[in-house]
Short mmCIF file of C-alpha atoms in Angstrom, two decimals:
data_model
loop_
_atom_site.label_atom_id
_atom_site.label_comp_id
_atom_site.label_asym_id
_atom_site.label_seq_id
_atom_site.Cartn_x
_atom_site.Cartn_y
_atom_site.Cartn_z
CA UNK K 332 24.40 4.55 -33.57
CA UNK K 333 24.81 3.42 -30.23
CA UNK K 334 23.82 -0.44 -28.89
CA UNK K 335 20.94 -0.46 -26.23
CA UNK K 336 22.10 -0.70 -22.74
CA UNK K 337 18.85 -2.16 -20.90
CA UNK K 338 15.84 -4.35 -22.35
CA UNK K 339 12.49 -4.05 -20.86
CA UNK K 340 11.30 -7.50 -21.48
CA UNK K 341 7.33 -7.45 -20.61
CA UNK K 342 6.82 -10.87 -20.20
CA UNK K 343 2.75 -10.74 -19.85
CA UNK K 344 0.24 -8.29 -19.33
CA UNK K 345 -1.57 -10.40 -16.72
CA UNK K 346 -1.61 -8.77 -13.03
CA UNK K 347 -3.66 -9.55 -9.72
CA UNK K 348 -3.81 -5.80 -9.39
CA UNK K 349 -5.72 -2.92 -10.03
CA UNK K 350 -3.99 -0.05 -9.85
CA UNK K 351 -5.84 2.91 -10.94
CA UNK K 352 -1.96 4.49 -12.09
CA UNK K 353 -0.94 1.26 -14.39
CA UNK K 354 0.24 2.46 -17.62
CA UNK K 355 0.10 -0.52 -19.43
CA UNK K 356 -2.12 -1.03 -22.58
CA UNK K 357 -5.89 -0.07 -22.03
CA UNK K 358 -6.62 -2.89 -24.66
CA UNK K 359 -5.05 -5.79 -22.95
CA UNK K 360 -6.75 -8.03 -24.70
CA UNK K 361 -5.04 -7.53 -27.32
CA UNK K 362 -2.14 -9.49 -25.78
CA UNK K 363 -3.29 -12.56 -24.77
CA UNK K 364 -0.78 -14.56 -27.75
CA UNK K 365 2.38 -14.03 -25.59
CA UNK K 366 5.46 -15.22 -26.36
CA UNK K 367 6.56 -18.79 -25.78
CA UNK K 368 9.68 -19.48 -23.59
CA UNK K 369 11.59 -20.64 -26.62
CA UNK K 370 10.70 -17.50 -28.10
CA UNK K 371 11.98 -15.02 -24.99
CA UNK K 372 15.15 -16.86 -25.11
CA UNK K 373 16.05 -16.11 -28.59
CA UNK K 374 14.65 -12.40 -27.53
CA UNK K 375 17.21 -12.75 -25.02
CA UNK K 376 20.10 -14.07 -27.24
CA UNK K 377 19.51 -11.35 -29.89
CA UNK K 378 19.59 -8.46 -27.30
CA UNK K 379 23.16 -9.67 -25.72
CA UNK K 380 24.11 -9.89 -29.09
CA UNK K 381 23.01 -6.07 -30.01
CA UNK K 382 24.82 -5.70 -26.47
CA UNK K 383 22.40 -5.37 -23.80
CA UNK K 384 23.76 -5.64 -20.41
CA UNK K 385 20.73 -5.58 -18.31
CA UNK K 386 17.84 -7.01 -18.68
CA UNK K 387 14.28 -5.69 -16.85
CA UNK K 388 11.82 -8.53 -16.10
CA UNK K 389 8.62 -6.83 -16.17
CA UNK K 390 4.84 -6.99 -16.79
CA UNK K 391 1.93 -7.36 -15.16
CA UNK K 392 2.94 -9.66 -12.90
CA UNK K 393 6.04 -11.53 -14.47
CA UNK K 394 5.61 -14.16 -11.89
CA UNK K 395 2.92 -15.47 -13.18
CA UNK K 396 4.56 -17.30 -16.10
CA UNK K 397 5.15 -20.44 -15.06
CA UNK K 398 8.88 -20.42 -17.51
CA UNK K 399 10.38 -17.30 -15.51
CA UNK K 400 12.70 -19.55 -14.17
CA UNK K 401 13.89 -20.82 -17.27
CA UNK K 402 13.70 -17.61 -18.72
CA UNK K 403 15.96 -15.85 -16.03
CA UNK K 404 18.45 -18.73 -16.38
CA UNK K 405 18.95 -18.40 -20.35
CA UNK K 406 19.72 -14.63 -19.51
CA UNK K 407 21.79 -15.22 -16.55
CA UNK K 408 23.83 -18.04 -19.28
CA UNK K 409 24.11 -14.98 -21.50
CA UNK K 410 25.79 -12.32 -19.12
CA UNK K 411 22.24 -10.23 -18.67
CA UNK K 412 21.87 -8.96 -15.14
CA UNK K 413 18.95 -9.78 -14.56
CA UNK K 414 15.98 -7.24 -12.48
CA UNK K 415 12.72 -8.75 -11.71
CA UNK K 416 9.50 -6.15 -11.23
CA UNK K 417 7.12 -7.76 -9.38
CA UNK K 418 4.31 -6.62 -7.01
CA UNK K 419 5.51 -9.88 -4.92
CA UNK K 420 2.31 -11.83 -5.27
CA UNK K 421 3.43 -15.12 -6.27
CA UNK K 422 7.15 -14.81 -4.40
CA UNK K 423 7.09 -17.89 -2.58
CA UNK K 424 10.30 -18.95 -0.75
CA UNK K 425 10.44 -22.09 -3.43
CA UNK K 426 9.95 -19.65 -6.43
CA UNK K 427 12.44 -17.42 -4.16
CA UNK K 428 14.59 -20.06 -4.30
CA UNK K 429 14.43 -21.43 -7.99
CA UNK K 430 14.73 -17.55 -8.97
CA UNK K 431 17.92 -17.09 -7.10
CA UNK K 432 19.08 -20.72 -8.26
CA UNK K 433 18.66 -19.74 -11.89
CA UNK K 434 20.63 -16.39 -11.30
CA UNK K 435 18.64 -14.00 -10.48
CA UNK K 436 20.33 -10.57 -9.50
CA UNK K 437 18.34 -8.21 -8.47
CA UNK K 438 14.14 -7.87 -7.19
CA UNK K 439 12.36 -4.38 -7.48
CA UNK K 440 8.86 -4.53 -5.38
CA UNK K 441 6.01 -2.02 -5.97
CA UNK K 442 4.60 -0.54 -2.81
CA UNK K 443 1.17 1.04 -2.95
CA UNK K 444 1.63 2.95 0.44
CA UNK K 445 2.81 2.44 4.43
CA UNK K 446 -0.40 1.24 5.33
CA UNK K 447 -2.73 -1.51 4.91
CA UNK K 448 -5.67 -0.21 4.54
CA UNK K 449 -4.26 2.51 1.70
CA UNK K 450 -2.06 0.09 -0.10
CA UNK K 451 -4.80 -2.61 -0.27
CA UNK K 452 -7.12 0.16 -1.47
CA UNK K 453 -5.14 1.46 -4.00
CA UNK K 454 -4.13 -2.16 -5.39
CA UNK K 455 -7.18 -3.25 -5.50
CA UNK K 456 -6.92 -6.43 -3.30
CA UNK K 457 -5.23 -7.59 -0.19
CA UNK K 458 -1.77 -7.35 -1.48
CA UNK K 459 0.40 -5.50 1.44
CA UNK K 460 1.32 -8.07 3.64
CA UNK K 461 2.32 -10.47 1.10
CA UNK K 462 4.62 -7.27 -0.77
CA UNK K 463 6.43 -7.18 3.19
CA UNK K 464 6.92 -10.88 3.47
CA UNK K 465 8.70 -10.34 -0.25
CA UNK K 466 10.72 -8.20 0.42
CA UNK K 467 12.19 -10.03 3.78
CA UNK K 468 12.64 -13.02 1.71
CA UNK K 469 15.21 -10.99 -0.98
CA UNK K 470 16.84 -9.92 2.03
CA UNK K 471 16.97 -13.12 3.81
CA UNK K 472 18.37 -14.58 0.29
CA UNK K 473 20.97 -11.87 0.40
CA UNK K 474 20.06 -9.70 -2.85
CA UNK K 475 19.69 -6.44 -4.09
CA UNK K 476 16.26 -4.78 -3.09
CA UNK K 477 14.29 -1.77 -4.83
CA UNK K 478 11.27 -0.54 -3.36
CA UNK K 479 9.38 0.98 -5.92
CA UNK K 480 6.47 3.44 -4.90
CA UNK K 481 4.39 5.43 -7.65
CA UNK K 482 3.22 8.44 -6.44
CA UNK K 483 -0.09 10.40 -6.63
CA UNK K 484 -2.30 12.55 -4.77
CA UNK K 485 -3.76 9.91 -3.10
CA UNK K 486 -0.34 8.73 -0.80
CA UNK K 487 2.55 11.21 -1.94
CA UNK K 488 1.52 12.48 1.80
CA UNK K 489 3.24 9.77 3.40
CA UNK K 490 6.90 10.28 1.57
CA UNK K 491 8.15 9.78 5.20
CA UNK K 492 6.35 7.06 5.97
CA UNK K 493 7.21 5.21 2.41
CA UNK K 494 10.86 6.21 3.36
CA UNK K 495 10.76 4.36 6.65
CA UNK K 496 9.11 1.39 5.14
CA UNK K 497 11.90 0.90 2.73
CA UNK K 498 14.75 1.67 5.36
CA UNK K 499 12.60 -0.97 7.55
CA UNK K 500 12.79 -3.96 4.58
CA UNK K 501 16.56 -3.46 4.07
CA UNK K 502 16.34 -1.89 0.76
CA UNK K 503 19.21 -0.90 -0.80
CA UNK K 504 17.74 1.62 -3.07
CA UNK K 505 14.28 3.34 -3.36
CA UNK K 506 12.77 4.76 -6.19
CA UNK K 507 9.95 7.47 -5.54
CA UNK K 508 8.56 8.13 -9.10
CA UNK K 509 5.33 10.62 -9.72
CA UNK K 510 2.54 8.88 -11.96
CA UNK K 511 3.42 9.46 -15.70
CA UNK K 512 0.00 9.42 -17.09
CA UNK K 513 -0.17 6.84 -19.94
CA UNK K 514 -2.89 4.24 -20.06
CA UNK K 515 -4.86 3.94 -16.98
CA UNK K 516 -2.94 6.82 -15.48
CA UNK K 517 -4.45 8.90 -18.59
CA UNK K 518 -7.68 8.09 -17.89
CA UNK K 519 -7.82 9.19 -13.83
CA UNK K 520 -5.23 11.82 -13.97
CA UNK K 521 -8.01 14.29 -12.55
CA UNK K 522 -8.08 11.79 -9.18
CA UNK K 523 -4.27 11.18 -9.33
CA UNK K 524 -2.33 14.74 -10.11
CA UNK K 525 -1.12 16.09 -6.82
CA UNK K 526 -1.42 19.67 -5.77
CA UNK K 527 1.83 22.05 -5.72
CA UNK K 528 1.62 21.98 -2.05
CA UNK K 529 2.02 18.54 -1.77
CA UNK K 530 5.30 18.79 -4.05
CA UNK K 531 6.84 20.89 -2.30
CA UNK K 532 6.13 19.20 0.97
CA UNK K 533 7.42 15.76 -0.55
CA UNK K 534 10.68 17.14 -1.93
CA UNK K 535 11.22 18.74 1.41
CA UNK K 536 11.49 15.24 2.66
CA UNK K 537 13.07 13.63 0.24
CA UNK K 538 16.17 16.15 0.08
CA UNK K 539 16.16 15.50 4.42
CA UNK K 540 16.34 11.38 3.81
CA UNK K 541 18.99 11.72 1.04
CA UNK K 542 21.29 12.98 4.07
CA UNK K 543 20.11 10.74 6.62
CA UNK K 544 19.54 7.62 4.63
CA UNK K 545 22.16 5.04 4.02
CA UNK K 546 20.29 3.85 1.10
CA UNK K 547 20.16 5.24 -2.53
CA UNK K 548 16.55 7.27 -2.86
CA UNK K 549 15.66 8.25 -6.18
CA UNK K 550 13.30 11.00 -6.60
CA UNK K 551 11.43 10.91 -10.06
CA UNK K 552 9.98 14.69 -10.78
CA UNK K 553 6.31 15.03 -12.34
CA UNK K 554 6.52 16.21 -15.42
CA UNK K 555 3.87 18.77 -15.46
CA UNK K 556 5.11 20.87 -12.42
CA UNK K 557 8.28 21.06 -14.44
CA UNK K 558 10.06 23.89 -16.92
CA UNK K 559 11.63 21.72 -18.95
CA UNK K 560 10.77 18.10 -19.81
CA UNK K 561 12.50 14.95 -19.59
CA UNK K 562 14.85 13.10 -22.11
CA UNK K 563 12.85 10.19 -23.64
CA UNK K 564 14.85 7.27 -21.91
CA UNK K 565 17.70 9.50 -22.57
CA UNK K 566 17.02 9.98 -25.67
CA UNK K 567 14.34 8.02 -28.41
CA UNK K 568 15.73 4.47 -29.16
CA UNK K 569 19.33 5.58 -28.03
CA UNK K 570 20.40 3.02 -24.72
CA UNK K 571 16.75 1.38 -24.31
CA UNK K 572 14.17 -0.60 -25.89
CA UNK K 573 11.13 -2.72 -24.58
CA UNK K 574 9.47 -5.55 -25.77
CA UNK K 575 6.00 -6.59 -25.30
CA UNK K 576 4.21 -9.45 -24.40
CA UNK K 577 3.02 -10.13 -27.95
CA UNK K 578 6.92 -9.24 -29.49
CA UNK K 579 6.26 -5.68 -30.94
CA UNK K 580 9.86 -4.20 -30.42
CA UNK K 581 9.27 -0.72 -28.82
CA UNK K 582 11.47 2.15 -27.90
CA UNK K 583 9.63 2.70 -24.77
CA UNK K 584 6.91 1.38 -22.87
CA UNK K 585 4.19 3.92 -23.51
CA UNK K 586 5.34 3.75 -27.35
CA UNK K 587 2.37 1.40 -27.96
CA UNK K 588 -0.07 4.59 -28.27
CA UNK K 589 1.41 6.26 -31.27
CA UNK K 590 0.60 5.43 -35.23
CA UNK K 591 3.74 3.95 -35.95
CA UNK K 592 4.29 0.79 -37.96
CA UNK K 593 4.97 -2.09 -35.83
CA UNK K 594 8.03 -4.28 -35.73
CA UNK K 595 7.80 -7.93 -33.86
CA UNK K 596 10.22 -10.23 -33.10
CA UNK K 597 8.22 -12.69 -34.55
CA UNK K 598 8.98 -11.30 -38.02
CA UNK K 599 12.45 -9.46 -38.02
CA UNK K 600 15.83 -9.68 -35.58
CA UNK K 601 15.88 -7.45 -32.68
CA UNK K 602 19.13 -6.13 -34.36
CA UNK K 603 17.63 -5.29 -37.85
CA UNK K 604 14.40 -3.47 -36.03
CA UNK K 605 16.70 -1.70 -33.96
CA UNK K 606 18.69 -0.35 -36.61
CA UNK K 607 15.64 0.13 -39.47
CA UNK K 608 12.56 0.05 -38.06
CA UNK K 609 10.44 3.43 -38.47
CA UNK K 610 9.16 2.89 -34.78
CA UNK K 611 13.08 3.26 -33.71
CA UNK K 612 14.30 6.14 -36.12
CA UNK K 613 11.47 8.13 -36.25
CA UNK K 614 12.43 10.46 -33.57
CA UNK K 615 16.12 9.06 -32.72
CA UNK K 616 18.57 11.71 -32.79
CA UNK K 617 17.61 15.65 -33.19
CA UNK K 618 17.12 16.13 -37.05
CA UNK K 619 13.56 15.61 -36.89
CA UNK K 620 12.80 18.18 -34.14
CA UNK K 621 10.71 21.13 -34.90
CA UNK K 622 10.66 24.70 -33.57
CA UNK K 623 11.51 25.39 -30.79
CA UNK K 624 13.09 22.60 -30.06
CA UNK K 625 15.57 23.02 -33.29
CA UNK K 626 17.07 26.08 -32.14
CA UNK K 627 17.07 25.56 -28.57
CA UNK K 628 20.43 24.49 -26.70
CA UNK K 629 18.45 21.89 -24.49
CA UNK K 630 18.56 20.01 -27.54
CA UNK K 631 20.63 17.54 -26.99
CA UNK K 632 19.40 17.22 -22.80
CA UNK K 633 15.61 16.56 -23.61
CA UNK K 634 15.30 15.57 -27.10
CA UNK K 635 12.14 18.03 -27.29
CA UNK K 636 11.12 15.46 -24.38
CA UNK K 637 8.47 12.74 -24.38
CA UNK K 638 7.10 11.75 -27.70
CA UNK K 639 4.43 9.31 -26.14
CA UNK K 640 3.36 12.60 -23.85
CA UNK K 641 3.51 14.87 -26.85
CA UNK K 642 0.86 12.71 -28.74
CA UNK K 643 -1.45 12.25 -25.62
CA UNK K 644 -1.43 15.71 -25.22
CA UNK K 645 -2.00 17.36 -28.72
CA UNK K 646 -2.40 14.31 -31.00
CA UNK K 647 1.24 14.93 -33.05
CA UNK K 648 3.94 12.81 -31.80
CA UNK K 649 6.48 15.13 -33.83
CA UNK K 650 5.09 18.18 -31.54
CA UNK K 651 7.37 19.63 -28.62
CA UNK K 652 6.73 17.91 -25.18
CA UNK K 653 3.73 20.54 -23.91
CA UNK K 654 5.48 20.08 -20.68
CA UNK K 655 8.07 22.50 -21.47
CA UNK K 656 7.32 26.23 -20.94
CA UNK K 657 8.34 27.32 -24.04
CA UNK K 658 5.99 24.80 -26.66
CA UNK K 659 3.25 26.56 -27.85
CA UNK K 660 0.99 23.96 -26.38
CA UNK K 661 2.07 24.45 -22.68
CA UNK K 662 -1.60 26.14 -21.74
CA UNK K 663 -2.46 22.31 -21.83
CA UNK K 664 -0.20 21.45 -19.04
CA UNK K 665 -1.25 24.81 -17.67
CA UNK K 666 -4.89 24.09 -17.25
CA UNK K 667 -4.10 20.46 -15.87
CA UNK K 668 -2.28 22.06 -12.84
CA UNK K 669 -4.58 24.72 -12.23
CA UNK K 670 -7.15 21.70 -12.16
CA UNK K 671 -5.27 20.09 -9.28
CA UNK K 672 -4.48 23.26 -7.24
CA UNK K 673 -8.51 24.17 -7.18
CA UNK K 674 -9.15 23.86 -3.75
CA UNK K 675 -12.90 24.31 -5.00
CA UNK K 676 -12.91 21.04 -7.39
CA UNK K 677 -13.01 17.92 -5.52
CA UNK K 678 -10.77 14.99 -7.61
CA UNK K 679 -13.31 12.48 -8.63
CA UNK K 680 -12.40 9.02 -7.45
CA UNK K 681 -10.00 7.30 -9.55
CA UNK K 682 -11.51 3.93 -11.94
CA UNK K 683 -9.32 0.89 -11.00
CA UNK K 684 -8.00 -0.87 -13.98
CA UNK K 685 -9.60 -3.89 -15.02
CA UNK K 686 -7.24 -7.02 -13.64
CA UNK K 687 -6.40 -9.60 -16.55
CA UNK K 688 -5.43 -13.03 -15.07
CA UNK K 689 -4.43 -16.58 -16.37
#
């Protein structure tokens, strides 16, 4: 069994936004005990023990607990490179600066879109100024920048524009990643699933930047215009796991939704749930895979694919990724697309998510 590679360490729940794509918990509530900061950095010591190299701080908005800067200096003292995910509300020059002075490595800003008026629409608030004036201050520090946009039908039009953005704030890589549709994203994926035109039209100009652009530009597929699904963060509880706000120990994000038994921190060692826990051997490795996924030779690529996706889909978790064309419950997938290329149905408008704040 291998040792993780990356931790996504959700430090809180709690965003400004309202993004109508978030696929955080539904029930946020539900996390409202968080963690303490003594608690993280055992989290933290356990994981570079296990041998974690990097180390994802994520939410919400991670900036607003008020110990991320002892936080990012316990894993900076334990060899972690660190990667902060932030929306860059709340990234001050003096946070900047304490970040940095703690060891920071590395920022990853979300962009809604190129424009104001869409990327304040989409977040729910007046949020895009603030995300530029973030991003110049990474740059003026001297770090590593991501821009991070998640696309949908409602900006996936401006690829271009997103490209020049990025290019504009110095970033040094961009990631362009098509809504996965878990939580939030679930519920409005009639608003947010783009049409095949504006695929096609997208990839177009992503493949053109990748030639012209100096910086790295990822290019996350959707999964439902696709013949064969992804690998579940290369593979279920193989080089990743996440934990949550509240310490349940998952091998994913989206993991949350299926009827597995939980493991916390607060009960067990990260290394013992890694290794026993049902939540991170139920579907780790290819034993458990059903037909067709048994007798296929994409075995070992996709892992039958996404396990969270699988259960949204049909309810079974164990059931092959409907994504892929050859799962007998592919007419799902089918049916969504169809949906979204109806140049007769109008999208309804997508429901924001409810913000949770301090």
């Amino acid at each position: 069994m291998p040792s993780p590679f990356g931790l996504l360490a959700e430090l809180t729940y709690r965003c400004p936004l309202a993004c109508a794509y978030c696929s955080n918990p539904v029930n946020l509530t539900e996390y409202s005990d968080e963690l303490t900061t003594e608690e993280w950095q055992r989290v933290l010591s356990e994981a570079a023990d296990l041998g974690v190299l990097q180390c994802h701080l994520s939410g919400g908005e991670p900036l607003v607990r008020r110990d991320l800067v002892e936080i990012v200096a316990t894993a900076h003292d334990l060899g972690l490179y660190t990667n902060l995910v932030t929306s860059g509300l709340g990234f001050s020059r003096r946070r900047a600066e304490r970040l940095f002075d703690a060891g920071l490595d590395h920022v990853q800003v979300s962009v809604q879109a190129d424009e104001p008026v869409l990327a304040d629409r989409i977040a729910g608030l007046p949020a895009f100024r603030r995300k530029l004036d973030a991003m110049r201050l990474v740059k003026e520090f001297g770090r590593p920048l991501t821009v991070n946009v998640v696309l949908h039908r409602g900006n996936i039009d401006r690829v271009a524009e997103l490209l020049e953005l990025a290019e504009a704030a110095g970033a040094d890589r961009v990631e362009l990643a098509n809504t996965q549709y878990y939580g939030w994203a679930w519920r409005n994926r009639a608003a947010l699933l783009p049409s095949r035109a504006q695929l096609d039209a997208a990839e177009a100009v992503v493949r053109a930047a990748r030639e012209r652009l100096r910086m790295e530009v990822i290019y996350v597929l959707p999964d439902y215009y696709s013949r064969y699904p992804k690998p579940c963060m290369g593979g279920w509880a193989a080089r990743q796991l996440t934990v949550t706000p509240t310490g349940d120990v998952l091998p994913c994000p989206a993991a949350h939704t299926l009827p597995l038994p939980r493991a916390s921190v607060r009960a067990d060692s990260l290394a013992r749930i890694w290794a026993e826990a049902p939540v991170m051997t139920a579907f780790r490795g290819t034993d458990w895979l059903p037909e067709p996924c048994r007798g296929c030779d994409r075995r070992e690529v996709d892992f039958g694919g996404c396990r969270c996706q699988a259960f949204q889909l049909t309810g079974d978790a164990a059931r092959t990724d409907p994504v892929c064309h050859l799962s007998p419950d592919h007419d799902l997938v089918v049916r969504a697309v169809e949906a979204a290329n109806d140049d007769a149905v109008s999208p309804p408008p997508p429901v924001p998510r409810r913000r949770v704040r301090s």
